[in-house]
Coordinates of C-alpha atoms and ligand atoms in Angstrom, one line a residue:
M21 CA -0.2 -0.1 0.3
A22 CA 1.9 3.3 -1.1
K23 CA 0.7 6.3 0.7
V24 CA 2.6 9.8 -0.9
I25 CA 2.1 13.2 0.7
A26 CA 1.6 16.2 -1.3
V27 CA 3.3 19.2 0.1
N28 CA 3.3 23.2 -0.7
A29 CA 5.9 24.6 1.4
G30 CA 5.6 28.6 1.4
S31 CA 7.1 30.8 3.5
S32 CA 5.7 30.8 6.7
S33 CA 3.2 27.7 6.1
L34 CA 3.5 23.4 4.8
K35 CA 0.5 22.4 3.3
F36 CA 0.2 18.6 2.7
Q37 CA -1.7 15.8 1.8
L38 CA -1.6 12.4 2.2
F39 CA -2.8 9.8 -0.2
E40 CA -3.7 6.7 -0.5
M41 CA -2.5 5.9 -3.9
N42 CA -4.7 2.3 -4.7
D43 CA -7.8 4.0 -4.2
E44 CA -6.2 7.8 -4.0
S45 CA -8.1 8.3 -1.2
V46 CA -7.0 11.2 1.1
I47 CA -5.9 9.7 3.9
T48 CA -5.6 13.3 6.2
S49 CA -4.8 17.2 5.4
G50 CA -3.8 20.0 7.2
V51 CA -1.4 23.4 6.8
V52 CA 1.0 24.4 9.1
E53 CA 0.1 28.5 9.3
R54 CA 3.3 31.4 10.5
I55 CA 6.0 29.1 10.6
G56 CA 8.2 31.1 12.6
F57 CA 5.8 32.1 15.3
E58 CA 5.3 31.6 18.5
D59 CA 1.3 31.7 17.8
A60 CA 1.8 29.1 14.6
I61 CA -1.1 27.2 14.0
F62 CA -1.3 23.7 13.0
T63 CA -4.7 22.2 11.7
I64 CA -4.9 18.7 10.3
K65 CA -8.0 16.9 9.6
Y66 CA -8.3 13.1 9.3
S67 CA -11.4 10.6 9.6
G68 CA -13.7 13.3 9.6
K69 CA -12.2 14.7 12.7
K70 CA -11.0 18.7 12.8
E71 CA -8.1 19.3 15.1
V72 CA -6.9 23.0 15.4
K73 CA -3.0 23.6 17.7
T74 CA -2.0 26.6 18.3
L75 CA 2.0 26.8 18.8
P76 CA 5.6 28.3 18.7
I77 CA 6.4 26.5 15.8
K78 CA 10.8 27.8 15.0
D79 CA 10.8 26.6 11.3
H80 CA 10.1 24.6 8.8
K81 CA 12.0 21.4 10.2
V82 CA 9.8 21.4 13.2
A83 CA 6.7 22.0 11.7
V84 CA 7.5 18.9 9.0
H85 CA 8.5 17.2 12.6
L86 CA 5.1 18.3 14.4
L87 CA 3.2 16.7 11.6
L88 CA 5.1 14.0 11.1
D89 CA 4.8 13.0 15.1
T90 CA 1.1 13.9 14.5
L91 CA 0.9 11.6 11.9
I92 CA 2.4 8.8 14.4
E93 CA 0.7 9.2 17.7
N94 CA -2.9 9.2 16.0
K95 CA -1.9 6.1 14.5
I96 CA -2.8 8.2 10.3
V97 CA 0.2 6.3 9.9
D98 CA 1.4 2.9 11.2
S99 CA 5.3 3.8 10.5
L100 CA 7.6 7.1 8.5
E101 CA 7.9 4.1 5.9
D102 CA 5.0 4.0 5.2
I103 CA 5.1 6.9 3.3
K104 CA 7.3 5.9 0.0
G105 CA 7.0 9.0 -1.5
V106 CA 7.4 12.7 -1.1
G107 CA 5.8 15.6 -3.4
H108 CA 6.7 19.0 -4.2
R109 CA 4.8 21.7 -5.5
V110 CA 7.5 24.7 -7.0
V111 CA 6.9 27.4 -7.7
Q112 CA 8.9 28.4 -10.5
G113 CA 10.8 25.4 -12.4
G114 CA 12.1 28.1 -15.1
A115 CA 12.5 26.6 -18.7
Y116 CA 14.4 23.5 -17.1
Y117 CA 11.5 21.7 -16.7
D118 CA 8.3 20.8 -18.9
K119 CA 7.5 18.2 -16.3
S120 CA 7.8 16.9 -13.4
V121 CA 11.4 15.2 -12.3
V122 CA 11.9 13.2 -9.7
I123 CA 14.4 15.7 -7.1
N124 CA 18.4 15.3 -7.3
D125 CA 21.1 17.5 -6.4
Q126 CA 20.8 18.5 -10.4
V127 CA 17.3 19.9 -9.6
V128 CA 18.0 21.1 -6.8
A129 CA 20.4 23.5 -7.5
H130 CA 18.0 24.5 -10.4
I131 CA 15.5 24.9 -7.9
D132 CA 18.0 27.7 -6.2
E133 CA 19.4 29.6 -9.5
L134 CA 15.6 30.1 -10.1
K135 CA 15.3 31.4 -6.8
K136 CA 16.0 34.8 -9.5
L137 CA 12.7 35.2 -10.1
A138 CA 10.4 33.1 -7.1
P139 CA 12.5 34.8 -3.9
L140 CA 9.7 34.0 -1.9
H141 CA 8.8 30.7 -3.2
N142 CA 12.0 28.6 -4.9
P143 CA 14.0 28.5 -0.9
A144 CA 11.1 27.8 0.5
H145 CA 10.0 24.9 -1.2
L146 CA 13.9 23.2 -0.8
T147 CA 13.9 24.0 3.1
G148 CA 10.2 22.0 2.5
Y149 CA 12.2 19.2 0.9
Y150 CA 15.3 18.9 3.1
A151 CA 13.4 18.2 6.3
F152 CA 11.0 15.5 4.7
K153 CA 14.2 14.1 3.0
E154 CA 15.9 14.1 6.9
A155 CA 12.6 12.7 8.8
I156 CA 11.6 9.7 6.0
P157 CA 15.4 8.9 3.9
S158 CA 13.9 5.8 2.8
A159 CA 11.1 8.4 0.8
G160 CA 11.3 8.9 -3.0
A161 CA 10.7 13.0 -3.6
V162 CA 8.8 14.9 -6.7
A163 CA 9.0 18.4 -8.3
V164 CA 5.6 19.3 -9.3
F165 CA 6.3 22.7 -11.0
D166 CA 3.4 25.5 -11.7
T167 CA 5.9 26.8 -14.9
A168 CA 5.7 23.0 -16.9
F169 CA 2.1 23.3 -18.1
H170 CA 2.8 26.3 -19.9
Q171 CA 6.4 25.2 -21.3
T172 CA 4.3 24.4 -24.6
L173 CA 3.4 28.5 -25.2
E174 CA 5.5 29.2 -28.5
P175 CA 8.3 32.4 -28.6
R176 CA 5.4 34.7 -30.6
C177 CA 3.4 33.9 -26.9
F178 CA 6.2 34.0 -24.1
I179 CA 8.7 37.0 -25.7
Y180 CA 8.0 40.3 -24.2
P181 CA 8.4 42.7 -27.6
I182 CA 11.2 44.7 -25.5
P183 CA 15.2 44.2 -26.8
Y184 CA 15.2 40.4 -27.4
K185 CA 18.8 40.9 -25.7
F186 CA 17.0 40.7 -22.5
Y187 CA 15.6 37.0 -22.8
E188 CA 19.3 36.1 -24.2
E189 CA 21.1 37.1 -21.7
H190 CA 18.4 37.5 -18.4
N191 CA 15.7 34.3 -19.7
V192 CA 13.3 38.2 -19.2
R193 CA 9.8 35.8 -20.7
K194 CA 6.9 35.0 -19.8
Y195 CA 6.8 31.2 -18.2
G196 CA 2.9 31.7 -16.8
A197 CA 2.2 29.6 -13.3
H198 CA -0.7 27.5 -11.6
G199 CA 0.2 25.2 -14.5
T200 CA -0.5 22.1 -12.3
S201 CA -4.1 23.5 -12.1
H202 CA -4.7 24.1 -15.4
Y203 CA -3.6 20.5 -16.4
Y204 CA -5.9 19.3 -14.3
V205 CA -9.3 21.3 -15.3
S206 CA -8.1 21.0 -19.2
Q207 CA -7.5 17.8 -18.8
R208 CA -10.8 16.9 -16.3
A209 CA -13.2 19.0 -19.5
I210 CA -11.8 17.1 -22.2
D211 CA -12.6 14.0 -20.4
L212 CA -15.9 15.9 -20.2
L213 CA -16.0 16.9 -23.7
G214 CA -15.8 13.2 -24.1
N215 CA -12.5 13.2 -25.6
P216 CA -12.3 14.6 -28.6
E217 CA -9.2 14.6 -30.4
E218 CA -9.5 18.5 -31.0
S219 CA -10.4 20.3 -28.5
K220 CA -9.7 24.0 -27.5
I221 CA -10.3 25.1 -23.4
I222 CA -10.2 28.0 -22.0
V223 CA -9.4 27.9 -18.1
A224 CA -10.1 30.5 -15.5
H225 CA -9.0 29.7 -12.4
L226 CA -10.4 31.9 -9.9
G227 CA -8.8 32.6 -6.2
A228 CA -7.0 34.8 -4.1
G229 CA -4.7 35.1 -7.2
G230 CA -6.0 34.1 -10.7
S231 CA -5.0 33.7 -14.4
L232 CA -6.8 32.1 -17.9
S233 CA -5.1 29.9 -20.2
A234 CA -5.4 28.7 -23.3
V235 CA -5.6 25.6 -24.0
K236 CA -5.5 23.4 -27.2
N237 CA -5.5 20.6 -27.9
G238 CA -4.3 19.3 -23.8
K239 CA -1.5 21.5 -24.7
S240 CA -1.4 25.0 -23.1
L241 CA -1.3 28.3 -25.2
N242 CA -0.9 30.9 -23.8
T243 CA -1.8 31.9 -20.1
S244 CA -2.3 35.5 -18.3
M245 CA 0.6 35.2 -15.8
G246 CA 3.9 37.0 -16.7
F247 CA 7.5 36.4 -15.9
T248 CA 5.5 36.2 -11.8
P249 CA 2.3 36.1 -10.6
L250 CA 1.9 39.8 -11.3
A251 CA 0.3 39.9 -14.5
G252 CA -2.9 39.5 -15.7
I253 CA -6.6 40.0 -14.7
M254 CA -7.1 41.8 -11.6
M255 CA -6.6 39.0 -8.1
G256 CA -7.2 39.8 -4.5
T257 CA -4.2 41.9 -3.9
R258 CA -2.3 42.0 -7.3
S259 CA -3.0 44.5 -9.8
G260 CA -3.1 42.5 -12.9
D261 CA -1.7 44.1 -15.9
L262 CA -0.9 48.1 -15.7
D263 CA 0.8 50.6 -18.0
P264 CA 4.8 50.2 -16.3
S265 CA 4.9 54.8 -16.7
V266 CA 2.6 54.8 -13.3
L267 CA 5.3 53.3 -11.6
D268 CA 8.0 55.8 -13.3
Y269 CA 4.5 58.8 -12.7
L270 CA 4.8 58.0 -9.1
I271 CA 8.7 57.1 -8.2
E272 CA 8.5 61.4 -9.7
V273 CA 5.3 62.5 -8.3
V274 CA 5.0 60.6 -4.8
G275 CA 8.5 59.3 -4.3
M276 CA 8.1 55.6 -3.7
D277 CA 11.3 53.6 -4.7
M278 CA 11.2 50.3 -6.9
K279 CA 10.8 48.4 -3.8
E280 CA 7.7 49.8 -2.4
L281 CA 6.2 50.1 -5.5
I282 CA 5.9 46.4 -6.4
T283 CA 5.0 45.5 -2.3
M284 CA 2.3 47.5 -3.1
L285 CA 1.7 46.0 -6.7
N286 CA 1.5 42.7 -4.6
K287 CA 0.7 42.9 -1.4
E288 CA -2.6 46.6 -1.9
S289 CA -3.7 46.3 -4.6
G290 CA -6.3 44.5 -7.5
L291 CA -9.9 44.4 -4.8
L292 CA -8.6 44.9 -1.8
G293 CA -6.8 48.3 -3.5
V294 CA -9.7 49.2 -5.4
S295 CA -12.1 48.7 -2.7
G296 CA -10.8 49.1 0.3
V297 CA -12.7 47.0 2.2
S298 CA -11.2 43.5 1.8
S299 CA -9.0 41.3 -0.9
D300 CA -11.9 38.2 -0.1
F301 CA -14.2 38.5 -2.5
R302 CA -17.2 37.2 -0.6
D303 CA -16.5 40.9 1.5
I304 CA -17.1 42.9 -1.1
Q305 CA -19.7 40.6 -2.4
Q306 CA -21.6 42.1 0.5
A307 CA -20.0 45.4 0.6
A308 CA -21.5 46.1 -2.7
N309 CA -24.7 44.0 -2.3
E310 CA -24.6 48.2 1.2
G311 CA -24.4 49.7 -1.3
N312 CA -20.3 50.5 -1.6
E313 CA -19.8 51.8 -4.5
R314 CA -16.1 50.8 -4.6
A315 CA -16.8 47.6 -4.0
Q316 CA -19.0 47.3 -6.5
L317 CA -16.6 48.9 -8.4
A318 CA -13.8 46.2 -7.4
I319 CA -16.2 43.7 -8.6
D320 CA -16.5 45.8 -12.3
I321 CA -13.1 45.8 -13.1
F322 CA -12.7 42.7 -11.7
Y323 CA -15.2 40.7 -14.4
R324 CA -14.3 42.9 -17.0
R325 CA -10.4 41.9 -16.7
V326 CA -12.0 38.6 -16.6
I327 CA -13.7 38.6 -19.5
A328 CA -10.9 40.7 -22.1
Y329 CA -8.7 37.1 -21.6
I330 CA -11.6 35.1 -22.3
G331 CA -12.3 37.1 -25.6
R332 CA -8.4 37.1 -26.7
Y333 CA -8.2 33.6 -26.1
F334 CA -11.5 32.3 -27.8
V335 CA -9.8 34.6 -30.8
A336 CA -6.7 32.4 -30.3
L337 CA -8.2 29.5 -30.3
G338 CA -10.8 29.9 -32.7
G339 CA -13.4 29.6 -31.2
V340 CA -14.0 27.4 -28.1
D341 CA -16.0 24.0 -27.0
A342 CA -15.6 24.9 -23.3
I343 CA -14.6 27.8 -20.4
C344 CA -14.6 25.8 -17.0
F345 CA -14.5 27.6 -13.5
T346 CA -12.0 26.6 -10.7
A347 CA -10.5 28.1 -7.2
G348 CA -12.0 29.5 -4.3
I349 CA -14.2 32.1 -6.8
G350 CA -14.5 30.0 -9.7
E351 CA -15.5 27.5 -7.7
N352 CA -17.8 28.5 -5.2
S353 CA -19.3 32.3 -6.4
A354 CA -22.2 31.3 -8.0
F355 CA -22.9 35.3 -8.3
A356 CA -19.0 35.6 -9.8
R357 CA -19.9 32.8 -12.6
K358 CA -23.3 34.8 -13.6
G359 CA -21.6 38.3 -13.4
I360 CA -19.1 37.3 -15.8
I361 CA -21.6 34.7 -17.8
D362 CA -23.8 37.9 -18.6
L363 CA -20.8 40.0 -20.6
L364 CA -19.9 37.2 -22.6
T365 CA -23.1 35.7 -23.6
D366 CA -24.2 38.5 -26.6
A367 CA -20.9 37.5 -27.8
F368 CA -20.9 33.8 -27.3
G369 CA -24.3 32.7 -27.4
I370 CA -24.7 31.3 -24.1
V371 CA -27.2 30.0 -22.3
L372 CA -26.5 30.0 -18.6
D373 CA -28.6 26.8 -16.8
D374 CA -29.3 29.4 -13.8
D375 CA -30.0 25.8 -11.8
A376 CA -26.9 24.4 -12.1
N377 CA -24.9 27.7 -11.9
E378 CA -27.2 28.4 -8.4
N379 CA -27.9 24.8 -6.7
G380 CA -25.5 22.4 -8.0
S381 CA -22.4 21.5 -6.6
G382 CA -19.1 20.0 -7.0
E383 CA -18.2 19.2 -11.2
R384 CA -20.7 19.9 -13.6
L385 CA -22.2 21.4 -17.1
I386 CA -24.0 24.7 -15.5
T387 CA -25.1 26.0 -19.4
K388 CA -28.1 24.5 -21.3
P389 CA -27.2 21.5 -24.6
E390 CA -28.6 25.2 -26.3
S391 CA -25.2 27.3 -25.2
K392 CA -23.5 27.7 -28.0
V393 CA -20.3 27.0 -25.7
K394 CA -20.6 24.7 -22.3
I395 CA -19.3 26.4 -19.1
Y396 CA -18.4 23.9 -15.8
V397 CA -17.3 24.7 -12.9
I398 CA -14.7 22.2 -11.8
P399 CA -12.7 22.1 -8.9
T400 CA -8.9 21.9 -9.3
N401 CA -7.0 19.4 -7.1
E402 CA -3.8 19.9 -7.8
E403 CA -3.0 17.6 -4.6
L404 CA -3.4 14.8 -6.8
V405 CA -1.5 15.6 -9.7
I406 CA 1.3 16.1 -7.4
A407 CA 0.3 12.6 -5.6
R408 CA -0.2 11.0 -9.0
D409 CA 3.0 12.3 -10.7
T410 CA 5.4 11.3 -7.7
N411 CA 3.2 8.1 -7.7
R412 CA 4.0 7.4 -11.3
L413 CA 7.7 8.9 -11.1
L414 CA 9.0 6.9 -8.2
E415 CA 7.1 3.4 -10.4
L416 CA 5.4 3.5 -6.4
Ligands
AMP27 P1 -8.4 30.3 -3.6 O1 -6.8 31.5 -3.8 O2 -8.7 28.9 -4.4 O3 -7.9 30.2 -2.2 O4 -9.3 30.9 -3.7 C1 -9.8 32.7 -2.5 C2 -10.6 33.8 -2.7 O5 -12.0 32.4 -3.8 C3 -11.3 34.4 -1.6 O6 -11.3 35.3 -2.5 C4 -12.9 34.2 -1.4 O7 -13.2 35.0 -1.4 C5 -13.7 32.8 -2.3 N1 -14.5 32.2 -2.1 C6 -13.4 31.0 -1.1 N2 -15.0 30.8 -0.7 C7 -16.5 31.3 -1.8 C8 -17.6 31.5 -1.9 N3 -18.9 30.7 -1.5 N4 -18.4 32.7 -2.9 C9 -17.6 33.8 -2.8 N5 -16.1 33.7 -3.0 C10 -15.5 32.7 -2.4

């Protein structure tokens, strides 16, 4: 019975899901948050229970030991050796990786080198890797890259129209992100369409971070995030696409420096920046319902940024068979889906099935049979992709 753990180590958090690979069931899942603080929070779910503890957790090593001790103490696993593989989500694989790989010294060196492109994430992934390697030396380790699925983009889609030497000498190009989610959701959509030989799919991953992708015959053709996740649609706290001259103007007029500006664009912009209420879509929706005009404006801008990419990708694909909504907002907000779909209806000939949109749950079609484009809600499952790749590459 091979058990595989999917791990997502962030700068101050560690998310995990332990799978029994025979039937791909989730044995336990959870997260350690606020690593490095006196009041770190450890949440674990197993056997229908949820436990939450607040305690000091110095670093990722301590977090991993706490997690593994909990697995043993609660008899979630009999022995740590039962965990045969550890699959690590890695945000930035650069142009080195178009698929998942078993982690060896060279892979470690590449992930380390690519911290230039993902300074918060890649070092945290390596910290997580070393912590698990030390705690379960018998388990193999696999890296699953967020950028890998988008490595099928052609140069005409990933090269920025700036002097070419910046690509040649400094690897400045579009890499995209959320690749594991776009892969999973587009594959599910192809399945739901009955596995046609040719398919044109648009995936809208709308969560705290958000990105869209155009997927042609199962391959990523284009995606909205760029050199970093700052590009593309408006997000919870990220601006998305912006005229770069705004930065120079703010340096001149307000006296901000580049570091402050990048922080502003990543952490203080998007839904939060415009609404002044929250980065959480539920809070903004509530504020808008109560008559807050800036909350309504934030929602209106968000929808328009999403449909702008859908329009682009419709043209790039030469049509579209299915548009898929996923992630926190895409999966859970019938309100946001309807708001976006209403703006597409005339151009696309979409006939929404309001009942399926509002009252259904989980993976489903939310358009009526006469709709010219099918729209699906497809809950993403990046952890399952990580566990499957780990299982396959380690030949468990
Ligand atoms: P994620 O990053 O995928 O976890 O998504 C987080 C986003 O999903 C936040 O903006 C949440 O407000 C939003 N979200 C989660 N559940 C709901 C819901 N039931 N209705 C509206 N938005 C939701």
